[in-house]
Amino acid sequence: QVQLVESGGGVVQPGRSLRLSCAASGFTFSSSALHWVRQAPGKGLEWVAVISYDGFNKYYADSVRGRFTLSRDNSKNALYLQMNSLRTEDTAVYYCATGGGNYYNAFHIWGQGTMVTVSS
Amino acid sequence: EIVLTQSPDFQSVTPKEKVTITCRASQSIGSSLHWYQQKPDQSPKLLIKYASQSFSGVPSRFSGSGSGTDFTLTINSLEAEDAATYYCHQSSTLPLTFGGGTKVEIK
């Protein structure tokens, strides 16, 4: 079964850190670029970041650059998002998604999302 | 950053009616435009890729058209299960961006 499963969300105070994980199965993870997309409560979709299939290339939205870091472990079919210096505006459901090997493909696989709430 | 502007923001439609949603890009993106459907409390699902290519398993009443800066998603003969928010997404240039969404309600 082709799927992505996110975990690691929760409630965290502003300025603190959180690490999200995304576990993949049913497709060739090691050949796939992986993205994070977030959705604030009641709002639209916002692209956050992408990592290349080999982990060497990473790109971030301006809103998270310098605070969030992507990594992946192809031996474990796992993607990670380290989120530091969290702000209230980072509150959102975080989805991992992929369109295959190319960053520029449509996202045909999405996870179910994990909720991150940044609040004091 | 490429800005995608969707219209309308909201549409209330009777079953079997035709729905047209537009997405305008702030600069030319060729055909690198995709459409997703998101129902409440669900993750988005791909409907149309590269402006007009239907994704596998998507009902034939969904179609897409356009190129450059102007794109359209059409739902022919709307069904009750099509109540959702629809988003366009450009993958021409990083940062990738999404339109603001169009919520379709069934009357």
XYZ file of C-alpha atoms in Angstrom:
227
model
C 0.000 0.000 0.000
C 1.403 3.326 -1.062
C 1.410 5.695 1.882
C 3.085 8.420 3.845
C 2.482 8.637 7.582
C 3.471 11.738 9.535
C 4.111 11.839 13.263
C 5.666 14.061 15.900
C 3.152 16.879 16.043
C 1.972 18.374 19.307
C 1.702 21.517 21.395
C 4.888 23.505 21.920
C 5.720 26.919 23.313
C 7.017 29.724 21.094
C 10.777 29.562 20.675
C 10.953 25.826 21.315
C 11.701 22.996 18.895
C 9.862 20.031 17.437
C 10.845 17.247 15.052
C 8.350 15.801 12.615
C 8.780 12.445 10.922
C 7.246 10.983 7.798
C 7.365 7.225 7.199
C 6.969 5.944 3.662
C 5.885 2.603 2.273
C 4.707 1.054 -0.969
C 6.888 3.050 -3.358
C 10.563 3.651 -4.091
C 11.340 6.179 -1.371
C 15.026 6.439 -2.219
C 14.174 7.699 -5.734
C 11.650 10.271 -4.586
C 11.935 13.962 -3.778
C 9.917 14.689 -0.650
C 8.065 17.859 0.293
C 6.441 19.329 3.376
C 3.273 21.360 2.906
C 1.403 23.000 5.765
C -2.094 24.293 6.339
C -2.942 26.717 9.127
C -6.367 26.210 10.707
C -9.069 27.320 8.273
C -6.494 28.475 5.735
C -5.033 27.314 2.435
C -2.014 25.209 1.563
C 1.523 26.550 1.933
C 4.585 24.805 0.533
C 7.320 24.586 3.170
C 10.332 22.708 1.815
C 11.670 19.974 -0.463
C 14.567 17.541 -0.257
C 16.044 15.718 -3.217
C 15.972 11.927 -3.476
C 19.572 11.669 -2.238
C 19.285 14.337 0.451
C 21.906 16.563 -1.116
C 19.646 19.371 -2.232
C 17.156 21.163 -0.028
C 15.015 24.226 -0.615
C 12.906 26.130 1.872
C 10.159 28.724 1.845
C 11.317 32.132 3.052
C 8.992 31.833 6.039
C 10.957 28.890 7.494
C 14.466 29.228 6.054
C 17.060 29.301 8.808
C 14.674 27.773 11.364
C 13.576 24.495 9.753
C 15.890 21.740 8.526
C 15.037 18.792 6.319
C 16.754 15.449 6.405
C 16.050 11.920 5.280
C 17.203 8.381 5.950
C 16.726 6.269 2.848
C 17.678 3.108 4.742
C 14.622 3.651 6.947
C 12.302 5.161 4.337
C 11.991 8.168 6.618
C 11.820 11.932 6.196
C 12.345 14.427 8.984
C 11.596 18.088 9.586
C 13.473 19.705 12.455
C 11.625 22.851 13.449
C 13.467 25.316 15.681
C 12.556 28.747 17.032
C 8.896 27.999 16.497
C 6.453 30.872 16.166
C 2.708 31.053 16.663
C 2.335 31.455 12.906
C 3.867 27.990 12.422
C 0.680 26.494 13.867
C -0.668 24.213 11.143
C -1.266 20.703 9.941
C 1.965 19.530 8.329
C 1.733 17.149 5.392
C 4.534 15.276 3.678
C 3.980 14.707 -0.012
C 5.748 13.464 -3.093
C 5.464 13.495 -6.858
C 8.359 11.153 -7.504
C 11.965 11.917 -8.356
C 11.505 15.396 -9.739
C 10.842 18.376 -7.431
C 8.524 19.786 -10.063
C 6.055 16.933 -10.361
C 2.507 17.118 -9.087
C 2.044 15.626 -5.619
C 0.263 12.345 -6.153
C 0.966 10.925 -2.683
C 0.104 12.813 0.510
C 0.206 11.813 4.142
C -2.706 12.333 6.504
C -0.950 15.198 8.265
C 0.224 15.926 11.786
C -0.926 18.948 13.783
C 1.580 21.377 15.260
C 0.300 23.974 17.706
C 2.635 26.716 18.863
C 1.165 28.433 21.883
C 2.179 29.689 25.276
C 7.614 34.085 -6.056
C 4.814 33.158 -8.420
C 1.422 34.171 -7.059
C -1.608 32.086 -8.021
C -4.976 33.824 -7.834
C -8.040 31.607 -7.819
C -11.599 32.689 -8.484
C -14.177 32.515 -7.195
C -13.346 32.020 -3.518
C -16.690 30.290 -2.973
C -19.345 28.775 -5.181
C -22.730 27.301 -4.243
C -23.920 24.942 -6.958
C -26.842 22.579 -7.538
C -26.161 18.960 -8.475
C -25.658 18.309 -12.203
C -24.612 21.915 -12.737
C -21.271 22.748 -14.358
C -18.543 24.336 -12.216
C -15.680 26.433 -13.551
C -12.780 27.518 -11.355
C -10.007 29.709 -12.665
C -6.396 30.105 -11.582
C -4.245 32.960 -12.812
C -0.470 32.982 -12.390
C 1.503 36.179 -11.853
C 3.912 35.092 -14.620
C 3.972 32.429 -17.280
C 4.337 28.892 -15.931
C 3.832 26.944 -19.134
C 1.746 23.901 -18.241
C 3.226 23.377 -14.770
C -0.119 23.762 -13.044
C -1.903 21.089 -11.010
C -5.290 20.857 -9.332
C -6.181 19.214 -6.004
C -9.393 18.470 -4.172
C -9.520 18.647 -0.391
C -12.504 17.543 1.644
C -12.892 18.534 5.316
C -10.405 16.801 7.607
C -8.733 15.039 4.704
C -5.449 15.563 2.908
C -5.500 16.980 -0.625
C -5.950 14.618 -3.570
C -4.508 15.166 -7.027
C -7.114 15.625 -9.750
C -5.310 17.145 -12.729
C -1.595 17.410 -13.444
C 0.198 19.605 -15.970
C -2.890 21.677 -16.668
C -4.925 19.059 -18.500
C -3.772 15.521 -17.674
C -6.255 13.622 -15.561
C -4.717 11.680 -12.704
C -5.429 7.980 -12.498
C -8.808 7.111 -11.020
C -10.231 10.631 -11.165
C -13.796 10.753 -12.543
C -14.063 11.973 -16.111
C -16.300 14.884 -15.109
C -13.142 16.664 -13.896
C -11.068 18.354 -16.599
C -8.431 21.040 -16.833
C -7.257 23.455 -19.481
C -4.985 26.404 -20.014
C -1.341 27.338 -20.345
C 0.907 30.283 -19.642
C -0.896 32.324 -16.998
C -4.556 31.309 -17.234
C -5.941 27.943 -16.219
C -9.352 26.426 -15.642
C -10.699 23.461 -13.712
C -14.093 22.304 -14.908
C -16.431 19.920 -13.138
C -19.123 18.734 -15.494
C -22.397 17.597 -13.927
C -21.489 18.219 -10.287
C -22.227 15.434 -7.824
C -22.841 15.745 -4.091
C -19.512 14.072 -3.337
C -17.708 16.928 -5.116
C -18.335 19.308 -2.204
C -14.782 20.319 -1.314
C -12.143 23.007 -1.581
C -10.116 23.024 -4.781
C -6.547 24.311 -5.019
C -4.259 25.042 -7.924
C -0.496 24.553 -7.517
C 2.403 25.656 -9.683
C 5.571 23.627 -10.000
C 7.340 25.780 -12.584
C 9.626 27.555 -10.139
C 10.756 27.279 -6.547
C 9.277 28.278 -4.204
C 6.321 26.168 -5.187
C 3.047 27.945 -4.523
C -0.663 27.240 -4.185
C -3.716 29.261 -4.987
C -5.912 30.423 -2.145
C -8.554 27.781 -2.788
C -12.134 27.676 -4.048
C -14.765 26.181 -1.800
C -17.577 24.444 -3.667
C -20.791 23.920 -1.738
C -23.735 21.847 -2.867
C -27.090 23.665 -2.712
